[in-house]
PDB file of C-alpha atoms in Angstrom:
ATOM      1  CA  MET Y  79      93.813  90.144  96.892  1.00 53.00           C
ATOM      2  CA  ARG Y  80      95.214  90.918  93.446  1.00 54.00           C
ATOM      3  CA  HIS Y  81      98.710  91.193  94.903  1.00 47.00           C
ATOM      4  CA  LEU Y  82      98.528  87.467  95.629  1.00 47.00           C
ATOM      5  CA  MET Y  83      98.381  86.654  91.809  1.00 43.00           C
ATOM      6  CA  GLY Y  84     101.785  85.894  90.185  1.00 36.00           C
ATOM      7  CA  LYS Y  85     103.665  87.436  87.378  1.00 33.00           C
ATOM      8  CA  CYS Y  86     106.075  85.877  84.891  1.00 35.00           C
ATOM      9  CA  LEU Y  87     107.218  88.116  82.083  1.00 32.00           C
ATOM     10  CA  TRP Y  88     107.699  85.544  79.387  1.00 34.00           C
ATOM     11  CA  LEU Y  89     104.635  83.668  80.339  1.00 37.00           C
ATOM     12  CA  GLY Y  90     102.608  86.807  80.497  1.00 40.00           C
ATOM     13  CA  LEU Y  91     103.644  87.909  77.073  1.00 35.00           C
ATOM     14  CA  ALA Y  92     102.803  84.422  75.767  1.00 40.00           C
ATOM     15  CA  LEU Y  93      99.524  84.037  77.511  1.00 44.00           C
ATOM     16  CA  ALA Y  94      97.983  87.478  77.853  1.00 42.00           C
ATOM     17  CA  THR Y  95      95.231  88.039  75.366  1.00 41.00           C
ATOM     18  CA  PRO Y  96      93.273  91.169  74.287  1.00 39.00           C
ATOM     19  CA  ALA Y  97      90.193  89.668  75.984  1.00 40.00           C
ATOM     20  CA  VAL Y  98      91.947  90.209  79.331  1.00 40.00           C
ATOM     21  CA  PHE Y  99      92.219  94.008  78.855  1.00 41.00           C
ATOM     22  CA  ALA Y 100      89.673  96.665  78.060  1.00 39.00           C
ATOM     23  CA  GLN Y 101      92.118  98.755  76.067  1.00 40.00           C
ATOM     24  CA  SER Y 102      94.450  97.436  73.385  1.00 40.00           C
ATOM     25  CA  ALA Y 103      98.063  98.399  73.344  1.00 39.00           C
ATOM     26  CA  ALA Y 104      97.743 100.058  70.023  1.00 43.00           C
ATOM     27  CA  ALA Y 105      95.071 102.469  71.352  1.00 44.00           C
ATOM     28  CA  ALA Y 106      96.965 103.261  74.530  1.00 43.00           C
ATOM     29  CA  LYS Y 107     100.016 105.476  74.992  1.00 62.00           C
ATOM     30  CA  GLU Y 108     101.538 102.893  77.025  1.00 72.00           C
ATOM     31  CA  PRO Y 109     100.716  99.097  77.269  1.00 75.00           C
ATOM     32  CA  SER Y 110      98.509  97.935  80.118  1.00 87.00           C
ATOM     33  CA  ARG Y 111     100.151  96.222  83.038  1.00 92.00           C
ATOM     34  CA  ALA Y 112      99.174  92.728  84.014  1.00 95.00           C
ATOM     35  CA  ILE Y 113      99.937  90.360  86.957  1.00 96.00           C
ATOM     36  CA  VAL Y 114     100.849  86.871  85.773  1.00 97.00           C
ATOM     37  CA  SER Y 115     100.567  84.264  88.530  1.00 97.00           C
ATOM     38  CA  LEU Y 116     101.831  80.702  88.486  1.00 97.00           C
ATOM     39  CA  TYR Y 117     100.459  78.399  91.073  1.00 98.00           C
ATOM     40  CA  ARG Y 118     101.639  75.022  92.170  1.00 98.00           C
ATOM     41  CA  VAL Y 119      98.853  73.848  94.650  1.00 98.00           C
ATOM     42  CA  ALA Y 120      99.630  71.833  97.780  1.00 97.00           C
ATOM     43  CA  PRO Y 121      98.545  68.121  97.376  1.00 97.00           C
ATOM     44  CA  GLY Y 122      94.970  67.619  98.210  1.00 97.00           C
ATOM     45  CA  LYS Y 123      94.164  71.270  98.164  1.00 97.00           C
ATOM     46  CA  HIS Y 124      93.065  71.860  94.579  1.00 97.00           C
ATOM     47  CA  VAL Y 125      89.285  72.012  95.171  1.00 97.00           C
ATOM     48  CA  ALA Y 126      89.799  74.398  98.229  1.00 97.00           C
ATOM     49  CA  PHE Y 127      92.137  76.602  96.280  1.00 98.00           C
ATOM     50  CA  LEU Y 128      89.777  76.914  93.369  1.00 98.00           C
ATOM     51  CA  LYS Y 129      86.805  77.743  95.606  1.00 97.00           C
ATOM     52  CA  TRP Y 130      88.860  80.378  97.464  1.00 97.00           C
ATOM     53  CA  MET Y 131      89.807  81.996  94.175  1.00 97.00           C
ATOM     54  CA  ALA Y 132      86.273  81.689  92.686  1.00 97.00           C
ATOM     55  CA  ASP Y 133      84.860  83.505  95.741  1.00 97.00           C
ATOM     56  CA  ARG Y 134      87.186  86.414  95.023  1.00 96.00           C
ATOM     57  CA  ASP Y 135      86.523  86.261  91.325  1.00 97.00           C
ATOM     58  CA  ALA Y 136      82.745  86.498  92.049  1.00 97.00           C
ATOM     59  CA  ILE Y 137      83.298  89.767  93.864  1.00 97.00           C
ATOM     60  CA  ASP Y 138      85.179  91.178  90.819  1.00 96.00           C
ATOM     61  CA  LYS Y 139      82.330  90.041  88.647  1.00 97.00           C
ATOM     62  CA  GLN Y 140      79.745  91.661  90.929  1.00 97.00           C
ATOM     63  CA  LEU Y 141      81.683  94.958  91.059  1.00 97.00           C
ATOM     64  CA  GLY Y 142      82.292  95.085  87.341  1.00 97.00           C
ATOM     65  CA  LEU Y 143      86.036  94.962  87.937  1.00 96.00           C
ATOM     66  CA  PRO Y 144      88.432  93.410  85.338  1.00 94.00           C
ATOM     67  CA  ARG Y 145      88.647  89.658  86.001  1.00 95.00           C
ATOM     68  CA  ALA Y 146      91.624  87.322  85.676  1.00 96.00           C
ATOM     69  CA  GLN Y 147      91.906  84.866  82.904  1.00 97.00           C
ATOM     70  CA  TRP Y 148      92.779  81.366  84.180  1.00 98.00           C
ATOM     71  CA  TYR Y 149      94.731  78.560  82.524  1.00 97.00           C
ATOM     72  CA  ALA Y 150      94.842  74.893  83.872  1.00 97.00           C
ATOM     73  CA  HIS Y 151      97.880  72.784  83.485  1.00 95.00           C
ATOM     74  CA  PHE Y 152      97.599  70.081  80.874  1.00 93.00           C
ATOM     75  CA  GLN Y 153     101.033  68.738  80.303  1.00 94.00           C
ATOM     76  CA  GLY Y 154     104.642  70.010  80.684  1.00 90.00           C
ATOM     77  CA  ASP Y 155     105.999  72.002  83.529  1.00 91.00           C
ATOM     78  CA  SER Y 156     105.031  71.441  87.185  1.00 91.00           C
ATOM     79  CA  TRP Y 157     102.592  74.341  87.726  1.00 95.00           C
ATOM     80  CA  ASP Y 158      98.833  73.682  88.185  1.00 97.00           C
ATOM     81  CA  TYR Y 159      97.227  77.047  87.311  1.00 98.00           C
ATOM     82  CA  VAL Y 160      98.168  80.391  85.665  1.00 97.00           C
ATOM     83  CA  ALA Y 161      96.235  83.563  86.072  1.00 97.00           C
ATOM     84  CA  VAL Y 162      96.660  86.751  84.012  1.00 97.00           C
ATOM     85  CA  ALA Y 163      94.940  89.742  85.423  1.00 95.00           C
ATOM     86  CA  PRO Y 164      95.062  93.515  84.827  1.00 92.00           C
ATOM     87  CA  VAL Y 165      96.560  95.499  87.702  1.00 95.00           C
ATOM     88  CA  LEU Y 166      93.766  97.249  89.677  1.00 95.00           C
ATOM     89  CA  THR Y 167      94.008 100.950  90.762  1.00 95.00           C
ATOM     90  CA  ASP Y 168      94.210 101.628  94.463  1.00 96.00           C
ATOM     91  CA  ALA Y 169      90.449 102.694  94.323  1.00 96.00           C
ATOM     92  CA  GLN Y 170      89.543  99.447  92.664  1.00 96.00           C
ATOM     93  CA  GLN Y 171      91.604  97.432  95.220  1.00 95.00           C
ATOM     94  CA  LYS Y 172      89.805  99.279  98.026  1.00 96.00           C
ATOM     95  CA  LYS Y 173      86.393  98.533  96.455  1.00 97.00           C
ATOM     96  CA  GLU Y 174      87.380  94.796  96.138  1.00 96.00           C
ATOM     97  CA  ASP Y 175      88.560  94.574  99.739  1.00 96.00           C
ATOM     98  CA  ASP Y 176      85.548  96.288 101.120  1.00 97.00           C
ATOM     99  CA  ALA Y 177      83.275  93.931  99.269  1.00 97.00           C
ATOM    100  CA  ALA Y 178      85.287  90.911 100.431  1.00 97.00           C
ATOM    101  CA  LYS Y 179      85.052  92.033 104.085  1.00 97.00           C
ATOM    102  CA  ALA Y 180      81.284  92.555 103.703  1.00 97.00           C
ATOM    103  CA  LYS Y 181      80.955  88.980 102.432  1.00 96.00           C
ATOM    104  CA  GLY Y 182      83.043  87.662 105.423  1.00 96.00           C
ATOM    105  CA  LEU Y 183      86.175  86.842 103.356  1.00 97.00           C
ATOM    106  CA  THR Y 184      89.671  87.617 104.680  1.00 95.00           C
ATOM    107  CA  THR Y 185      91.651  90.416 103.355  1.00 94.00           C
ATOM    108  CA  GLY Y 186      95.134  91.867 103.910  1.00 93.00           C
ATOM    109  CA  PRO Y 187      97.771  89.874 105.903  1.00 94.00           C
ATOM    110  CA  LYS Y 188      95.244  87.328 107.194  1.00 95.00           C
ATOM    111  CA  SER Y 189      94.196  86.481 103.582  1.00 95.00           C
ATOM    112  CA  SER Y 190      97.860  86.049 102.726  1.00 94.00           C
ATOM    113  CA  ILE Y 191      98.224  83.445 105.356  1.00 96.00           C
ATOM    114  CA  GLU Y 192      95.019  81.762 104.507  1.00 96.00           C
ATOM    115  CA  PHE Y 193      96.145  81.726 100.722  1.00 96.00           C
ATOM    116  CA  ARG Y 194      99.309  79.949 101.603  1.00 96.00           C
ATOM    117  CA  GLU Y 195      97.373  77.077 103.276  1.00 96.00           C
ATOM    118  CA  PHE Y 196      96.477  75.905  99.603  1.00 97.00           C
ATOM    119  CA  ILE Y 197      99.874  76.551  97.927  1.00 97.00           C
ATOM    120  CA  ALA Y 198     103.122  74.560  97.637  1.00 97.00           C
ATOM    121  CA  SER Y 199     104.672  77.472  95.655  1.00 97.00           C
ATOM    122  CA  HIS Y 200     103.657  80.373  93.549  1.00 96.00           C
ATOM    123  CA  THR Y 201     105.285  83.300  91.587  1.00 97.00           C
ATOM    124  CA  ASP Y 202     104.013  86.712  90.787  1.00 96.00           C
ATOM    125  CA  THR Y 203     105.393  88.805  87.959  1.00 97.00           C
ATOM    126  CA  LEU Y 204     104.251  92.329  86.786  1.00 96.00           C
ATOM    127  CA  THR Y 205     104.143  92.539  82.986  1.00 94.00           C
ATOM    128  CA  PHE Y 206     103.426  94.988  80.207  1.00 89.00           C
ATOM    129  CA  GLY Y 207     100.946  93.884  77.438  1.00 86.00           C
ATOM    130  CA  PRO Y 208      99.513  92.592  75.437  1.00 87.00           C
ATOM    131  CA  MET Y 209     101.731  93.708  72.609  1.00 89.00           C
ATOM    132  CA  THR Y 210     102.890  92.320  69.348  1.00 92.00           C
ATOM    133  CA  VAL Y 211     106.586  91.587  69.028  1.00 93.00           C
ATOM    134  CA  SER Y 212     106.849  94.542  66.634  1.00 93.00           C
ATOM    135  CA  GLU Y 213     105.332  96.900  69.203  1.00 89.00           C
ATOM    136  CA  MET Y 214     107.857  95.534  71.783  1.00 89.00           C
ATOM    137  CA  ALA Y 215     110.790  96.127  69.408  1.00 90.00           C
ATOM    138  CA  THR Y 216     109.551  99.632  68.670  1.00 89.00           C
ATOM    139  CA  ALA Y 217     109.257 100.357  72.433  1.00 84.00           C
ATOM    140  CA  ILE Y 218     112.779  99.296  73.014  1.00 86.00           C
ATOM    141  CA  ASN Y 219     114.014 101.876  70.486  1.00 83.00           C
ATOM    142  CA  ASN Y 220     111.760 104.736  71.722  1.00 80.00           C
ATOM    143  CA  PRO Y 221     112.167 105.220  75.454  1.00 65.00           C
TER     144      PRO Y 221
END
């Protein structure tokens, strides 16, 4: 399911907060990876979209998995929601998928089709962070 969430580098760096990640970039050898998703929901599908995502978020909470931080559009660009989530390991993703199946939720290709019933458009971007701009500048000079 996490693969459905979008990523946008500039937005990820602007929105990702330390609360999203269990480990800070300063304490880690490499910064964490996050998925930043921008969603533009199809007209009339906002409630269904939020319920669909909340059902999956409840599984992450139940399993103790890291959860996405959500932002709702207030004014400006045309997106409706942004989610910033840590990238799950393969083992965490399997645990999440197994729990979703046990609750009767769709997974895999079927969930991708179901998800698209709610969406006018979305983007997914893999990011590194959170980092300060100083940490990013240092990282550029130290490959």
